[in-house]
PDB file of C-alpha atoms in Angstrom:
ATOM      1  CA  MET S   1     115.677  86.828 127.291  1.00  0.00           C
ATOM      2  CA  ALA S   2     112.731  89.037 128.664  1.00  0.00           C
ATOM      3  CA  GLU S   3     114.562  92.195 127.760  1.00  0.00           C
ATOM      4  CA  SER S   4     115.378  91.113 124.238  1.00  0.00           C
ATOM      5  CA  THR S   5     111.780  90.118 123.658  1.00  0.00           C
ATOM      6  CA  GLU S   6     110.542  93.481 124.888  1.00  0.00           C
ATOM      7  CA  LEU S   7     113.039  95.233 122.613  1.00  0.00           C
ATOM      8  CA  TYR S   8     112.080  93.280 119.604  1.00  0.00           C
ATOM      9  CA  LEU S   9     108.340  93.900 120.243  1.00  0.00           C
ATOM     10  CA  ASP S  10     108.958  97.701 120.798  1.00  0.00           C
ATOM     11  CA  LEU S  11     110.849  97.829 117.534  1.00  0.00           C
ATOM     12  CA  MET S  12     108.071  96.061 115.731  1.00  0.00           C
ATOM     13  CA  LYS S  13     105.426  98.514 117.076  1.00  0.00           C
ATOM     14  CA  ARG S  14     107.493 101.497 115.929  1.00  0.00           C
ATOM     15  CA  ALA S  15     108.205  99.975 112.580  1.00  0.00           C
ATOM     16  CA  LEU S  16     104.457  99.094 112.010  1.00  0.00           C
ATOM     17  CA  MET S  17     103.501 102.598 112.923  1.00  0.00           C
ATOM     18  CA  GLY S  18     106.071 104.124 110.459  1.00  0.00           C
ATOM     19  CA  LEU S  19     108.143 105.764 113.230  1.00  0.00           C
ATOM     20  CA  LEU S  20     111.541 104.687 111.874  1.00  0.00           C
ATOM     21  CA  TYR S  21     111.632 107.109 108.999  1.00  0.00           C
ATOM     22  CA  ASP S  22     111.753 110.878 108.419  1.00  0.00           C
ATOM     23  CA  GLU S  23     108.223 111.218 107.165  1.00  0.00           C
ATOM     24  CA  ASP S  24     108.196 115.052 107.191  1.00  0.00           C
ATOM     25  CA  LYS S  25     110.469 115.062 104.138  1.00  0.00           C
ATOM     26  CA  SER S  26     108.261 112.891 102.029  1.00  0.00           C
ATOM     27  CA  PHE S  27     105.284 113.270  99.660  1.00  0.00           C
ATOM     28  CA  ARG S  28     102.242 111.028  99.046  1.00  0.00           C
ATOM     29  CA  PRO S  29      99.609 110.923  96.338  1.00  0.00           C
ATOM     30  CA  ILE S  30      96.849 113.289  97.115  1.00  0.00           C
ATOM     31  CA  ASN S  31      93.592 111.709  98.346  1.00  0.00           C
ATOM     32  CA  LEU S  32      91.051 112.689  95.694  1.00  0.00           C
ATOM     33  CA  SER S  33      88.175 111.438  97.807  1.00  0.00           C
ATOM     34  CA  TYR S  34      88.805 113.826 100.660  1.00  0.00           C
ATOM     35  CA  PRO S  35      86.013 116.399 100.949  1.00  0.00           C
ATOM     36  CA  ARG S  36      86.797 119.682  99.118  1.00  0.00           C
ATOM     37  CA  ARG S  37      84.900 122.550  97.505  1.00  0.00           C
ATOM     38  CA  PHE S  38      83.412 121.515  94.127  1.00  0.00           C
ATOM     39  CA  TYR S  39      85.732 123.574  91.942  1.00  0.00           C
ATOM     40  CA  LYS S  40      88.832 122.253  93.759  1.00  0.00           C
ATOM     41  CA  ARG S  41      87.656 118.638  93.490  1.00  0.00           C
ATOM     42  CA  TRP S  42      86.812 119.242  89.725  1.00  0.00           C
ATOM     43  CA  ALA S  43      90.194 120.819  89.023  1.00  0.00           C
ATOM     44  CA  LEU S  44      92.165 118.068  90.821  1.00  0.00           C
ATOM     45  CA  ASP S  45      90.161 115.406  89.132  1.00  0.00           C
ATOM     46  CA  LEU S  46      90.894 116.840  85.770  1.00  0.00           C
ATOM     47  CA  ILE S  47      94.695 117.374  86.380  1.00  0.00           C
ATOM     48  CA  SER S  48      94.858 113.761  87.902  1.00  0.00           C
ATOM     49  CA  LYS S  49      93.289 112.174  84.818  1.00  0.00           C
ATOM     50  CA  PHE S  50      95.750 114.195  82.510  1.00  0.00           C
ATOM     51  CA  LEU S  51      98.777 113.115  84.503  1.00  0.00           C
ATOM     52  CA  ALA S  52      97.640 109.498  84.713  1.00  0.00           C
ATOM     53  CA  ARG S  53      98.169 109.140  80.974  1.00  0.00           C
ATOM     54  CA  THR S  54     101.866 109.441  81.509  1.00  0.00           C
ATOM     55  CA  GLY S  55     102.007 107.466  84.764  1.00  0.00           C
ATOM     56  CA  LYS S  56     102.180 110.518  86.901  1.00  0.00           C
ATOM     57  CA  HIS S  57     100.076 111.651  89.884  1.00  0.00           C
ATOM     58  CA  ILE S  58      99.579 114.666  92.172  1.00  0.00           C
ATOM     59  CA  ALA S  59     101.469 114.456  95.314  1.00  0.00           C
ATOM     60  CA  GLU S  60     101.262 116.556  98.519  1.00  0.00           C
ATOM     61  CA  PRO S  61     103.630 116.949 101.470  1.00  0.00           C
ATOM     62  CA  VAL S  62     103.004 114.497 104.241  1.00  0.00           C
ATOM     63  CA  ARG S  63     101.945 116.369 107.414  1.00  0.00           C
ATOM     64  CA  PHE S  64     103.354 114.198 110.135  1.00  0.00           C
ATOM     65  CA  VAL S  65     102.418 114.855 113.829  1.00  0.00           C
ATOM     66  CA  LEU S  66     103.989 112.274 116.137  1.00  0.00           C
ATOM     67  CA  GLU S  67     101.399 112.697 118.832  1.00  0.00           C
ATOM     68  CA  ARG S  68      98.611 111.868 116.340  1.00  0.00           C
ATOM     69  CA  ARG S  69     100.559 108.794 115.136  1.00  0.00           C
ATOM     70  CA  LEU S  70     101.092 107.513 118.712  1.00  0.00           C
ATOM     71  CA  GLN S  71      97.336 108.082 119.456  1.00  0.00           C
ATOM     72  CA  GLY S  72      96.368 106.166 116.299  1.00  0.00           C
ATOM     73  CA  ILE S  73      94.357 109.062 114.839  1.00  0.00           C
ATOM     74  CA  ASP S  74      96.144 109.596 111.550  1.00  0.00           C
ATOM     75  CA  TRP S  75      96.587 107.390 108.378  1.00  0.00           C
ATOM     76  CA  PRO S  76     100.291 106.525 107.696  1.00  0.00           C
ATOM     77  CA  PRO S  77     101.287 106.685 104.009  1.00  0.00           C
ATOM     78  CA  PRO S  78     101.785 103.160 102.471  1.00  0.00           C
ATOM     79  CA  VAL S  79     105.543 103.388 102.371  1.00  0.00           C
ATOM     80  CA  PHE S  80     105.857 104.227 106.007  1.00  0.00           C
ATOM     81  CA  GLY S  81     103.382 102.264 108.234  1.00  0.00           C
ATOM     82  CA  GLN S  82     101.037  99.195 108.206  1.00  0.00           C
ATOM     83  CA  THR S  83      98.871 100.213 111.057  1.00  0.00           C
ATOM     84  CA  MET S  84      96.862 103.201 112.149  1.00  0.00           C
ATOM     85  CA  ILE S  85      95.935 101.984 115.635  1.00  0.00           C
ATOM     86  CA  GLY S  86      98.748 103.758 117.472  1.00  0.00           C
ATOM     87  CA  MET S  87     101.004 102.849 120.408  1.00  0.00           C
ATOM     88  CA  THR S  88      98.358 102.711 123.182  1.00  0.00           C
ATOM     89  CA  ARG S  89      96.269 100.094 121.322  1.00  0.00           C
ATOM     90  CA  LEU S  90      99.364  98.062 120.243  1.00  0.00           C
ATOM     91  CA  ASN S  91     100.555  98.016 123.845  1.00  0.00           C
ATOM     92  CA  HIS S  92      97.111  96.855 124.917  1.00  0.00           C
ATOM     93  CA  LEU S  93      97.095  94.175 122.259  1.00  0.00           C
ATOM     94  CA  GLN S  94     100.478  92.887 123.502  1.00  0.00           C
ATOM     95  CA  ALA S  95      99.224  92.794 127.075  1.00  0.00           C
ATOM     96  CA  CYS S  96      96.083  90.748 126.038  1.00  0.00           C
ATOM     97  CA  ILE S  97      98.071  88.259 124.004  1.00  0.00           C
ATOM     98  CA  GLU S  98     100.696  87.775 126.743  1.00  0.00           C
ATOM     99  CA  ASP S  99      97.931  87.372 129.325  1.00  0.00           C
ATOM    100  CA  VAL S 100      96.326  84.556 127.435  1.00  0.00           C
ATOM    101  CA  LEU S 101      99.610  82.899 126.938  1.00  0.00           C
ATOM    102  CA  ARG S 102     100.467  83.021 130.689  1.00  0.00           C
ATOM    103  CA  SER S 103      96.974  81.642 131.618  1.00  0.00           C
ATOM    104  CA  SER S 104      97.008  79.061 128.786  1.00  0.00           C
ATOM    105  CA  THR S 105      93.707  80.271 127.539  1.00  0.00           C
ATOM    106  CA  PRO S 106      93.257  78.116 124.458  1.00  0.00           C
ATOM    107  CA  GLY S 107      92.642  79.381 120.873  1.00  0.00           C
ATOM    108  CA  ASP S 108      93.908  81.282 118.036  1.00  0.00           C
ATOM    109  CA  PHE S 109      93.931  85.040 117.382  1.00  0.00           C
ATOM    110  CA  ILE S 110      91.952  86.880 114.593  1.00  0.00           C
ATOM    111  CA  GLU S 111      91.383  90.404 113.350  1.00  0.00           C
ATOM    112  CA  THR S 112      88.330  91.213 111.222  1.00  0.00           C
ATOM    113  CA  GLY S 113      89.251  94.194 109.057  1.00  0.00           C
ATOM    114  CA  VAL S 114      93.012  94.407 108.781  1.00  0.00           C
ATOM    115  CA  TRP S 115      93.860  97.272 106.413  1.00  0.00           C
ATOM    116  CA  ARG S 116      97.658  96.773 105.620  1.00  0.00           C
ATOM    117  CA  GLY S 117      97.813  93.912 108.238  1.00  0.00           C
ATOM    118  CA  GLY S 118      99.623  95.795 110.942  1.00  0.00           C
ATOM    119  CA  ALA S 119      97.781  94.452 114.020  1.00  0.00           C
ATOM    120  CA  THR S 120      97.865  90.870 112.719  1.00  0.00           C
ATOM    121  CA  ILE S 121     101.660  91.197 111.913  1.00  0.00           C
ATOM    122  CA  PHE S 122     102.120  92.255 115.477  1.00  0.00           C
ATOM    123  CA  MET S 123     100.005  89.352 116.730  1.00  0.00           C
ATOM    124  CA  ARG S 124     102.354  86.926 114.812  1.00  0.00           C
ATOM    125  CA  ALA S 125     105.412  88.779 116.102  1.00  0.00           C
ATOM    126  CA  VAL S 126     104.236  88.313 119.776  1.00  0.00           C
ATOM    127  CA  LEU S 127     103.829  84.530 119.064  1.00  0.00           C
ATOM    128  CA  GLN S 128     107.304  84.492 117.506  1.00  0.00           C
ATOM    129  CA  ALA S 129     109.053  86.380 120.368  1.00  0.00           C
ATOM    130  CA  HIS S 130     107.514  83.864 122.865  1.00  0.00           C
ATOM    131  CA  GLY S 131     108.317  80.795 120.820  1.00  0.00           C
ATOM    132  CA  ILE S 132     104.616  79.773 120.395  1.00  0.00           C
ATOM    133  CA  LYS S 133     104.099  77.193 117.629  1.00  0.00           C
ATOM    134  CA  ASP S 134     100.642  75.890 118.286  1.00  0.00           C
ATOM    135  CA  ARG S 135      98.478  79.035 117.666  1.00  0.00           C
ATOM    136  CA  CYS S 136      97.501  80.700 114.450  1.00  0.00           C
ATOM    137  CA  VAL S 137      96.782  84.245 113.500  1.00  0.00           C
ATOM    138  CA  TRP S 138      93.689  84.691 111.176  1.00  0.00           C
ATOM    139  CA  VAL S 139      93.613  87.603 108.935  1.00  0.00           C
ATOM    140  CA  ALA S 140      90.050  88.279 107.778  1.00  0.00           C
ATOM    141  CA  ASP S 141      89.278  91.103 105.213  1.00  0.00           C
ATOM    142  CA  SER S 142      87.514  91.721 102.007  1.00  0.00           C
ATOM    143  CA  PHE S 143      90.843  93.224 100.759  1.00  0.00           C
ATOM    144  CA  GLU S 144      88.511  95.429  98.655  1.00  0.00           C
ATOM    145  CA  GLY S 145      87.651  98.084 101.244  1.00  0.00           C
ATOM    146  CA  LEU S 146      84.338  98.525 102.963  1.00  0.00           C
ATOM    147  CA  PRO S 147      81.106  97.067 101.521  1.00  0.00           C
ATOM    148  CA  THR S 148      78.184  99.106 100.207  1.00  0.00           C
ATOM    149  CA  PRO S 149      75.735  99.318 103.204  1.00  0.00           C
ATOM    150  CA  ASP S 150      73.028  96.673 103.132  1.00  0.00           C
ATOM    151  CA  LEU S 151      70.279  98.878 104.472  1.00  0.00           C
ATOM    152  CA  ALA S 152      67.454  96.452 104.014  1.00  0.00           C
ATOM    153  CA  LYS S 153      69.204  94.121 106.591  1.00  0.00           C
ATOM    154  CA  TYR S 154      71.318  96.535 108.508  1.00  0.00           C
ATOM    155  CA  PRO S 155      69.523  99.980 108.504  1.00  0.00           C
ATOM    156  CA  ALA S 156      71.813 101.222 111.286  1.00  0.00           C
ATOM    157  CA  ASP S 157      74.444 101.674 108.578  1.00  0.00           C
ATOM    158  CA  ASP S 158      72.398 104.429 106.886  1.00  0.00           C
ATOM    159  CA  GLY S 159      74.490 107.361 106.385  1.00  0.00           C
ATOM    160  CA  ASP S 160      77.771 105.529 106.820  1.00  0.00           C
ATOM    161  CA  ALA S 161      80.207 107.253 104.331  1.00  0.00           C
ATOM    162  CA  LEU S 162      83.492 105.478 104.866  1.00  0.00           C
ATOM    163  CA  GLN S 163      83.127 103.810 101.444  1.00  0.00           C
ATOM    164  CA  LYS S 164      84.240 107.104  99.760  1.00  0.00           C
ATOM    165  CA  TYR S 165      87.707 106.544 101.403  1.00  0.00           C
ATOM    166  CA  ASN S 166      88.157 103.186  99.860  1.00  0.00           C
ATOM    167  CA  ALA S 167      90.808 104.329  97.588  1.00  0.00           C
ATOM    168  CA  PHE S 168      92.898 104.844 100.627  1.00  0.00           C
ATOM    169  CA  LEU S 169      91.666 102.039 102.773  1.00  0.00           C
ATOM    170  CA  VAL S 170      91.936  99.251 100.284  1.00  0.00           C
ATOM    171  CA  ALA S 171      95.063  96.954 100.731  1.00  0.00           C
ATOM    172  CA  SER S 172      95.109  93.813  98.522  1.00  0.00           C
ATOM    173  CA  LEU S 173      95.698  90.347  99.741  1.00  0.00           C
ATOM    174  CA  GLU S 174      99.056  90.439  97.941  1.00  0.00           C
ATOM    175  CA  GLU S 175     100.047  93.663  99.657  1.00  0.00           C
ATOM    176  CA  VAL S 176      99.189  92.378 103.052  1.00  0.00           C
ATOM    177  CA  LYS S 177     101.180  89.089 102.410  1.00  0.00           C
ATOM    178  CA  ASP S 178     104.045  91.071 101.317  1.00  0.00           C
ATOM    179  CA  ASN S 179     103.916  93.253 104.439  1.00  0.00           C
ATOM    180  CA  PHE S 180     104.017  89.997 106.497  1.00  0.00           C
ATOM    181  CA  GLN S 181     107.019  88.933 104.447  1.00  0.00           C
ATOM    182  CA  ARG S 182     108.956  92.040 105.008  1.00  0.00           C
ATOM    183  CA  TYR S 183     109.061  91.230 108.757  1.00  0.00           C
ATOM    184  CA  ASN S 184     109.829  87.593 108.087  1.00  0.00           C
ATOM    185  CA  LEU S 185     106.533  86.556 109.655  1.00  0.00           C
ATOM    186  CA  LEU S 186     104.656  84.944 106.751  1.00  0.00           C
ATOM    187  CA  ASP S 187     104.385  81.238 107.495  1.00  0.00           C
ATOM    188  CA  ASP S 188     101.955  78.526 108.186  1.00  0.00           C
ATOM    189  CA  GLN S 189     100.844  80.098 111.502  1.00  0.00           C
ATOM    190  CA  VAL S 190      99.109  82.966 109.478  1.00  0.00           C
ATOM    191  CA  ARG S 191      95.794  82.107 107.775  1.00  0.00           C
ATOM    192  CA  PHE S 192      93.918  84.344 105.463  1.00  0.00           C
ATOM    193  CA  LEU S 193      90.180  84.656 104.956  1.00  0.00           C
ATOM    194  CA  LYS S 194      89.467  86.715 101.868  1.00  0.00           C
ATOM    195  CA  GLY S 195      85.947  87.982 101.134  1.00  0.00           C
ATOM    196  CA  TRP S 196      83.022  89.817 102.829  1.00  0.00           C
ATOM    197  CA  PHE S 197      82.505  88.706 106.378  1.00  0.00           C
ATOM    198  CA  LYS S 198      78.917  87.394 105.599  1.00  0.00           C
ATOM    199  CA  ASP S 199      80.495  84.826 103.186  1.00  0.00           C
ATOM    200  CA  THR S 200      83.755  83.824 104.851  1.00  0.00           C
ATOM    201  CA  LEU S 201      83.098  83.895 108.597  1.00  0.00           C
ATOM    202  CA  PRO S 202      80.082  81.542 108.881  1.00  0.00           C
ATOM    203  CA  ASN S 203      82.086  78.540 107.709  1.00  0.00           C
ATOM    204  CA  ALA S 204      85.661  79.699 108.716  1.00  0.00           C
ATOM    205  CA  PRO S 205      87.687  76.693 109.865  1.00  0.00           C
ATOM    206  CA  ILE S 206      88.358  78.205 113.244  1.00  0.00           C
ATOM    207  CA  ASN S 207      87.811  75.908 116.328  1.00  0.00           C
ATOM    208  CA  GLN S 208      88.709  78.255 119.259  1.00  0.00           C
ATOM    209  CA  LEU S 209      89.713  81.749 119.715  1.00  0.00           C
ATOM    210  CA  ALA S 210      91.717  83.339 122.659  1.00  0.00           C
ATOM    211  CA  LEU S 211      91.507  86.802 121.089  1.00  0.00           C
ATOM    212  CA  LEU S 212      89.066  88.393 118.779  1.00  0.00           C
ATOM    213  CA  ARG S 213      89.821  91.790 117.424  1.00  0.00           C
ATOM    214  CA  LEU S 214      87.146  93.636 115.429  1.00  0.00           C
ATOM    215  CA  ASP S 215      88.085  96.578 113.109  1.00  0.00           C
ATOM    216  CA  GLY S 216      85.207  96.605 110.517  1.00  0.00           C
ATOM    217  CA  ASP S 217      83.890 100.141 111.311  1.00  0.00           C
ATOM    218  CA  MET S 218      80.296  99.397 110.256  1.00  0.00           C
ATOM    219  CA  TYR S 219      77.254  97.898 111.993  1.00  0.00           C
ATOM    220  CA  GLU S 220      77.128  95.027 109.507  1.00  0.00           C
ATOM    221  CA  SER S 221      80.778  94.126 109.677  1.00  0.00           C
ATOM    222  CA  THR S 222      80.725  94.222 113.409  1.00  0.00           C
ATOM    223  CA  MET S 223      77.554  92.205 113.739  1.00  0.00           C
ATOM    224  CA  GLU S 224      78.626  89.604 111.248  1.00  0.00           C
ATOM    225  CA  ALA S 225      81.891  89.107 113.226  1.00  0.00           C
ATOM    226  CA  LEU S 226      80.345  88.847 116.547  1.00  0.00           C
ATOM    227  CA  THR S 227      77.617  86.529 115.333  1.00  0.00           C
ATOM    228  CA  HIS S 228      80.028  84.023 113.865  1.00  0.00           C
ATOM    229  CA  LEU S 229      83.087  84.372 115.886  1.00  0.00           C
ATOM    230  CA  TYR S 230      82.043  85.373 119.498  1.00  0.00           C
ATOM    231  CA  PRO S 231      80.707  81.897 120.317  1.00  0.00           C
ATOM    232  CA  LYS S 232      84.240  80.607 119.638  1.00  0.00           C
ATOM    233  CA  VAL S 233      85.931  82.756 122.137  1.00  0.00           C
ATOM    234  CA  SER S 234      87.351  80.744 125.089  1.00  0.00           C
ATOM    235  CA  PRO S 235      86.496  81.576 128.622  1.00  0.00           C
ATOM    236  CA  GLY S 236      89.038  84.079 129.776  1.00  0.00           C
ATOM    237  CA  GLY S 237      89.644  85.273 126.239  1.00  0.00           C
ATOM    238  CA  TYR S 238      89.573  88.860 125.057  1.00  0.00           C
ATOM    239  CA  VAL S 239      87.228  90.687 122.676  1.00  0.00           C
ATOM    240  CA  ILE S 240      88.601  94.057 121.262  1.00  0.00           C
ATOM    241  CA  ILE S 241      86.495  96.539 119.430  1.00  0.00           C
ATOM    242  CA  ASP S 242      88.567  98.988 117.641  1.00  0.00           C
ATOM    243  CA  ASP S 243      85.747 101.238 116.211  1.00  0.00           C
ATOM    244  CA  TYR S 244      83.582 101.583 119.280  1.00  0.00           C
ATOM    245  CA  HIS S 245      83.565 105.337 118.737  1.00  0.00           C
ATOM    246  CA  ARG S 246      81.651 104.912 115.509  1.00  0.00           C
ATOM    247  CA  LYS S 247      77.872 104.899 115.887  1.00  0.00           C
ATOM    248  CA  GLY S 248      77.113 101.888 113.773  1.00  0.00           C
ATOM    249  CA  CYS S 249      79.874  99.727 115.373  1.00  0.00           C
ATOM    250  CA  ARG S 250      78.835 100.731 118.879  1.00  0.00           C
ATOM    251  CA  GLN S 251      75.162  99.988 118.209  1.00  0.00           C
ATOM    252  CA  ALA S 252      76.097  96.533 116.850  1.00  0.00           C
ATOM    253  CA  VAL S 253      78.012  95.692 120.030  1.00  0.00           C
ATOM    254  CA  THR S 254      75.194  96.957 122.137  1.00  0.00           C
ATOM    255  CA  ASP S 255      72.620  94.836 120.243  1.00  0.00           C
ATOM    256  CA  TYR S 256      74.727  91.722 120.334  1.00  0.00           C
ATOM    257  CA  ARG S 257      75.535  91.850 123.985  1.00  0.00           C
ATOM    258  CA  SER S 258      71.992  92.596 124.876  1.00  0.00           C
ATOM    259  CA  ALA S 259      70.695  89.691 122.754  1.00  0.00           C
ATOM    260  CA  HIS S 260      73.123  87.275 124.368  1.00  0.00           C
ATOM    261  CA  LYS S 261      73.009  88.624 127.854  1.00  0.00           C
ATOM    262  CA  ILE S 262      76.738  89.404 127.908  1.00  0.00           C
ATOM    263  CA  GLU S 263      77.454  91.403 131.005  1.00  0.00           C
ATOM    264  CA  GLU S 264      81.237  91.616 131.214  1.00  0.00           C
ATOM    265  CA  GLU S 265      82.436  95.194 131.798  1.00  0.00           C
ATOM    266  CA  ILE S 266      83.442  97.152 128.697  1.00  0.00           C
ATOM    267  CA  LYS S 267      86.669  98.903 129.342  1.00  0.00           C
ATOM    268  CA  ASP S 268      88.243 101.772 127.448  1.00  0.00           C
ATOM    269  CA  ILE S 269      91.523 101.715 125.335  1.00  0.00           C
ATOM    270  CA  GLY S 270      92.956 105.187 125.227  1.00  0.00           C
ATOM    271  CA  GLY S 271      89.745 106.813 124.197  1.00  0.00           C
ATOM    272  CA  ARG S 272      89.341 105.004 120.837  1.00  0.00           C
ATOM    273  CA  GLY S 273      88.703 101.393 121.110  1.00  0.00           C
ATOM    274  CA  VAL S 274      87.212  99.207 123.904  1.00  0.00           C
ATOM    275  CA  TYR S 275      87.579  95.617 125.191  1.00  0.00           C
ATOM    276  CA  TRP S 276      86.078  93.062 127.581  1.00  0.00           C
ATOM    277  CA  GLN S 277      87.484  89.730 128.908  1.00  0.00           C
ATOM    278  CA  THR S 278      85.032  86.829 128.868  1.00  0.00           C
ATOM    279  CA  ALA S 279      84.185  85.251 132.156  1.00  0.00           C
ATOM    280  CA  LYS S 280      86.842  82.572 132.893  1.00  0.00           C
ATOM    281  CA  THR S 281      84.305  80.037 134.223  1.00  0.00           C
ATOM    282  CA  ALA S 282      81.610  80.876 131.586  1.00  0.00           C
ATOM    283  CA  THR S 283      80.591  78.797 128.579  1.00  0.00           C
ATOM    284  CA  VAL S 284      80.115  81.047 125.543  1.00  0.00           C
ATOM    285  CA  MET S 285      76.924  80.082 123.835  1.00  0.00           C
ATOM    286  CA  ALA S 286      75.804  80.763 120.185  1.00  0.00           C
TER     287      ALA S 286
END
């Protein structure tokens, strides 16, 4: 049973990363928001608008590098992958989930900022593989890309330019649900929270969390998630910060931990994300 479980979860990881296909022989729509010289950007925009009249688009060869995919430092095309977090962070996510299952740490799992849903699909797959029926996976996202920085409230987001990649970063709620369905994992153990975090998280009907995974990139998204969800993390639960290498996200984590006197050690995940485990005897306070 243990071997078949591990084989299933390994296959899930490879499928979610898009490693089951010959990506080198494919093409994808060109990313018009990618920085280019003015004349190239102008020409591509003009040609793109002309082709759009007939339902066509400019495509470019996929430049697939296996090592980059495994490290989680490239963006898989839509038809190939549902996650960009790579093998190391998926392995770590599995280890955290299985640890809270072994220790009976109470609570659900959530990711804030899900892109195409890959990490949350994998969370649900781990529950399925272990026959767990009494926990839910919460999928929280605007499903509209990243918000415009609210510099009056969160000046640390000044200069954040990820919004210009929204054309690629946006995955609709319908697309994410469809991705769950492709793996036969869309059921009543999956709950969706659609909207900006400042609107959805304060009143989210979540009682307790065993795992909190943040992937919101910005100071605002990170702070909103920590403010409203960290108090719900059970003692012995895990907090994973995927975008800690980004300045705004890292500052939000530092500010929140300092304000709430959180002293658990921050540990690295493959040079990209970080995590900590809440003290097993502590009571998490708002």
